[in-house]
Amino acid sequence: MDYYSSEDRAADAHRINRSELPSAKKAAYLNERVIRAQMRRGRNAVDLSLIKWRIIRRAYRYISERPVPAKYYADLYPLLGYRSCALCLQGFDRYSEAYGSIDDGSTRCQFCSLAAIDRCTRPGSTFVQIEGLLHSPAYVYTVPESKLKDANERLGGLIDTMIKNLMSLRS
């Protein structure tokens, strides 16, 4: 039985997505309903997006301690979704108010403050690079370990860049 169909992966995914987060309450910040409720109460979309990316960074640091971190990237990938990003949700809402329904998901970006720095849907953006690294775990078995280490370090740097970009929106 390989890792991807083993009970070890299920247990690791549970630890990554639950107990290794700063608190059980923080995990709720990856839920669209909770994010929307927080925004209705006046929470800043940038601050809520920062919470999301700090949770991702914490999960990344946890998997970085594993023997071959790239094997766990598939467990991080679901954390990237736009429904857990307050800036994306805010962009959807603002676009819908201005123009009605959204034809293309990237149209929400015109209402996103992060897009002025690094538009997530642009080819080569920080987000697209993170998504690319996390979306292709199959390469783990086809490349030398040194390249996997480089990819893992690159992923950490990209996550830090995303957080720095969001932090710059606070000032």
PDB file of N, CA and C in Angstrom, residues 18-59:
ATOM      1  N   ARG A  18      -6.395  20.212  11.464  1.00  0.00           N
ATOM      2  CA  ARG A  18      -7.096  20.422  12.726  1.00  0.00           C
ATOM      3  C   ARG A  18      -6.151  20.788  13.875  1.00  0.00           C
ATOM      4  N   SER A  19      -5.481  19.804  14.425  1.00  0.00           N
ATOM      5  CA  SER A  19      -4.805  20.027  15.697  1.00  0.00           C
ATOM      6  C   SER A  19      -3.555  20.888  15.596  1.00  0.00           C
ATOM      7  N   GLU A  20      -2.941  21.000  14.446  1.00  0.00           N
ATOM      8  CA  GLU A  20      -1.730  21.804  14.347  1.00  0.00           C
ATOM      9  C   GLU A  20      -2.025  23.276  14.095  1.00  0.00           C
ATOM     10  N   LEU A  21      -3.278  23.633  13.922  1.00  0.00           N
ATOM     11  CA  LEU A  21      -3.645  25.023  13.727  1.00  0.00           C
ATOM     12  C   LEU A  21      -3.531  25.755  15.061  1.00  0.00           C
ATOM     13  N   PRO A  22      -3.414  27.089  15.030  1.00  0.00           N
ATOM     14  CA  PRO A  22      -3.228  27.836  16.269  1.00  0.00           C
ATOM     15  C   PRO A  22      -4.276  27.530  17.329  1.00  0.00           C
ATOM     16  N   SER A  23      -5.494  27.309  16.930  1.00  0.00           N
ATOM     17  CA  SER A  23      -6.557  26.902  17.854  1.00  0.00           C
ATOM     18  C   SER A  23      -7.709  26.390  17.020  1.00  0.00           C
ATOM     19  N   ALA A  24      -8.615  25.683  17.649  1.00  0.00           N
ATOM     20  CA  ALA A  24      -9.777  25.167  16.915  1.00  0.00           C
ATOM     21  C   ALA A  24     -10.587  26.316  16.335  1.00  0.00           C
ATOM     22  N   LYS A  25     -10.608  27.437  17.027  1.00  0.00           N
ATOM     23  CA  LYS A  25     -11.352  28.603  16.557  1.00  0.00           C
ATOM     24  C   LYS A  25     -10.768  29.132  15.242  1.00  0.00           C
ATOM     25  N   LYS A  26      -9.450  29.119  15.098  1.00  0.00           N
ATOM     26  CA  LYS A  26      -8.807  29.623  13.885  1.00  0.00           C
ATOM     27  C   LYS A  26      -9.230  28.822  12.662  1.00  0.00           C
ATOM     28  N   ALA A  27      -9.435  27.517  12.824  1.00  0.00           N
ATOM     29  CA  ALA A  27      -9.841  26.695  11.682  1.00  0.00           C
ATOM     30  C   ALA A  27     -11.154  27.190  11.096  1.00  0.00           C
ATOM     31  N   ALA A  28     -11.978  27.796  11.919  1.00  0.00           N
ATOM     32  CA  ALA A  28     -13.248  28.337  11.439  1.00  0.00           C
ATOM     33  C   ALA A  28     -13.021  29.461  10.439  1.00  0.00           C
ATOM     34  N   TYR A  29     -11.878  30.120  10.506  1.00  0.00           N
ATOM     35  CA  TYR A  29     -11.596  31.213   9.579  1.00  0.00           C
ATOM     36  C   TYR A  29     -11.358  30.727   8.151  1.00  0.00           C
ATOM     37  N   LEU A  30     -11.393  29.439   7.932  1.00  0.00           N
ATOM     38  CA  LEU A  30     -11.303  28.891   6.583  1.00  0.00           C
ATOM     39  C   LEU A  30     -12.687  28.520   6.060  1.00  0.00           C
ATOM     40  N   ASN A  31     -13.726  28.916   6.763  1.00  0.00           N
ATOM     41  CA  ASN A  31     -15.103  28.602   6.409  1.00  0.00           C
ATOM     42  C   ASN A  31     -15.785  29.862   5.876  1.00  0.00           C
ATOM     43  N   GLU A  32     -16.381  29.766   4.682  1.00  0.00           N
ATOM     44  CA  GLU A  32     -16.992  30.933   4.042  1.00  0.00           C
ATOM     45  C   GLU A  32     -18.047  31.602   4.922  1.00  0.00           C
ATOM     46  N   ARG A  33     -18.909  30.820   5.541  1.00  0.00           N
ATOM     47  CA  ARG A  33     -19.967  31.419   6.370  1.00  0.00           C
ATOM     48  C   ARG A  33     -19.391  32.219   7.533  1.00  0.00           C
ATOM     49  N   VAL A  34     -18.361  31.682   8.154  1.00  0.00           N
ATOM     50  CA  VAL A  34     -17.733  32.381   9.279  1.00  0.00           C
ATOM     51  C   VAL A  34     -17.063  33.660   8.792  1.00  0.00           C
ATOM     52  N   ILE A  35     -16.384  33.582   7.662  1.00  0.00           N
ATOM     53  CA  ILE A  35     -15.710  34.759   7.110  1.00  0.00           C
ATOM     54  C   ILE A  35     -16.732  35.847   6.786  1.00  0.00           C
ATOM     55  N   ARG A  36     -17.809  35.465   6.107  1.00  0.00           N
ATOM     56  CA  ARG A  36     -18.846  36.455   5.761  1.00  0.00           C
ATOM     57  C   ARG A  36     -19.468  37.064   7.021  1.00  0.00           C
ATOM     58  N   ALA A  37     -19.703  36.255   8.030  1.00  0.00           N
ATOM     59  CA  ALA A  37     -20.261  36.772   9.287  1.00  0.00           C
ATOM     60  C   ALA A  37     -19.292  37.759   9.940  1.00  0.00           C
ATOM     61  N   GLN A  38     -18.007  37.434   9.916  1.00  0.00           N
ATOM     62  CA  GLN A  38     -16.999  38.332  10.480  1.00  0.00           C
ATOM     63  C   GLN A  38     -16.968  39.658   9.722  1.00  0.00           C
ATOM     64  N   MET A  39     -17.066  39.603   8.394  1.00  0.00           N
ATOM     65  CA  MET A  39     -17.062  40.840   7.605  1.00  0.00           C
ATOM     66  C   MET A  39     -18.321  41.670   7.893  1.00  0.00           C
ATOM     67  N   ARG A  40     -19.460  41.018   8.061  1.00  0.00           N
ATOM     68  CA  ARG A  40     -20.697  41.749   8.400  1.00  0.00           C
ATOM     69  C   ARG A  40     -20.560  42.450   9.750  1.00  0.00           C
ATOM     70  N   ARG A  41     -19.761  41.865  10.635  1.00  0.00           N
ATOM     71  CA  ARG A  41     -19.533  42.473  11.956  1.00  0.00           C
ATOM     72  C   ARG A  41     -18.457  43.555  11.910  1.00  0.00           C
ATOM     73  N   GLY A  42     -17.929  43.817  10.723  1.00  0.00           N
ATOM     74  CA  GLY A  42     -16.960  44.892  10.576  1.00  0.00           C
ATOM     75  C   GLY A  42     -15.507  44.478  10.534  1.00  0.00           C
ATOM     76  N   ARG A  43     -15.222  43.175  10.563  1.00  0.00           N
ATOM     77  CA  ARG A  43     -13.822  42.730  10.456  1.00  0.00           C
ATOM     78  C   ARG A  43     -13.283  43.068   9.077  1.00  0.00           C
ATOM     79  N   ASN A  44     -12.065  43.475   9.028  1.00  0.00           N
ATOM     80  CA  ASN A  44     -11.392  43.868   7.801  1.00  0.00           C
ATOM     81  C   ASN A  44     -11.054  42.633   6.967  1.00  0.00           C
ATOM     82  N   ALA A  45     -11.346  42.689   5.666  1.00  0.00           N
ATOM     83  CA  ALA A  45     -11.082  41.554   4.772  1.00  0.00           C
ATOM     84  C   ALA A  45      -9.590  41.238   4.689  1.00  0.00           C
ATOM     85  N   VAL A  46      -8.748  42.254   4.762  1.00  0.00           N
ATOM     86  CA  VAL A  46      -7.298  42.014   4.727  1.00  0.00           C
ATOM     87  C   VAL A  46      -6.873  41.231   5.967  1.00  0.00           C
ATOM     88  N   ASP A  47      -7.366  41.632   7.129  1.00  0.00           N
ATOM     89  CA  ASP A  47      -7.015  40.924   8.367  1.00  0.00           C
ATOM     90  C   ASP A  47      -7.485  39.472   8.329  1.00  0.00           C
ATOM     91  N   LEU A  48      -8.691  39.247   7.821  1.00  0.00           N
ATOM     92  CA  LEU A  48      -9.203  37.877   7.718  1.00  0.00           C
ATOM     93  C   LEU A  48      -8.384  37.059   6.722  1.00  0.00           C
ATOM     94  N   SER A  49      -7.945  37.684   5.635  1.00  0.00           N
ATOM     95  CA  SER A  49      -7.099  36.981   4.660  1.00  0.00           C
ATOM     96  C   SER A  49      -5.734  36.664   5.259  1.00  0.00           C
ATOM     97  N   LEU A  50      -5.224  37.566   6.076  1.00  0.00           N
ATOM     98  CA  LEU A  50      -3.954  37.301   6.771  1.00  0.00           C
ATOM     99  C   LEU A  50      -4.073  36.094   7.692  1.00  0.00           C
ATOM    100  N   ILE A  51      -5.187  35.983   8.384  1.00  0.00           N
ATOM    101  CA  ILE A  51      -5.391  34.821   9.253  1.00  0.00           C
ATOM    102  C   ILE A  51      -5.312  33.545   8.423  1.00  0.00           C
ATOM    103  N   LYS A  52      -5.982  33.542   7.277  1.00  0.00           N
ATOM    104  CA  LYS A  52      -5.960  32.361   6.398  1.00  0.00           C
ATOM    105  C   LYS A  52      -4.525  32.000   6.026  1.00  0.00           C
ATOM    106  N   TRP A  53      -3.738  32.983   5.576  1.00  0.00           N
ATOM    107  CA  TRP A  53      -2.384  32.690   5.116  1.00  0.00           C
ATOM    108  C   TRP A  53      -1.450  32.335   6.265  1.00  0.00           C
ATOM    109  N   ARG A  54      -1.727  32.815   7.449  1.00  0.00           N
ATOM    110  CA  ARG A  54      -0.932  32.396   8.610  1.00  0.00           C
ATOM    111  C   ARG A  54      -1.253  30.955   8.987  1.00  0.00           C
ATOM    112  N   ILE A  55      -2.497  30.559   8.825  1.00  0.00           N
ATOM    113  CA  ILE A  55      -2.864  29.156   9.041  1.00  0.00           C
ATOM    114  C   ILE A  55      -2.152  28.278   8.016  1.00  0.00           C
ATOM    115  N   ILE A  56      -2.123  28.716   6.759  1.00  0.00           N
ATOM    116  CA  ILE A  56      -1.424  27.969   5.709  1.00  0.00           C
ATOM    117  C   ILE A  56       0.063  27.880   6.043  1.00  0.00           C
ATOM    118  N   ARG A  57       0.647  28.991   6.501  1.00  0.00           N
ATOM    119  CA  ARG A  57       2.079  28.967   6.841  1.00  0.00           C
ATOM    120  C   ARG A  57       2.346  28.003   7.995  1.00  0.00           C
ATOM    121  N   ARG A  58       1.470  28.004   8.996  1.00  0.00           N
ATOM    122  CA  ARG A  58       1.657  27.080  10.121  1.00  0.00           C
ATOM    123  C   ARG A  58       1.578  25.633   9.639  1.00  0.00           C
ATOM    124  N   ALA A  59       0.609  25.321   8.787  1.00  0.00           N
ATOM    125  CA  ALA A  59       0.486  23.963   8.247  1.00  0.00           C
ATOM    126  C   ALA A  59       1.710  23.625   7.396  1.00  0.00           C
TER     127      ALA A  59
END
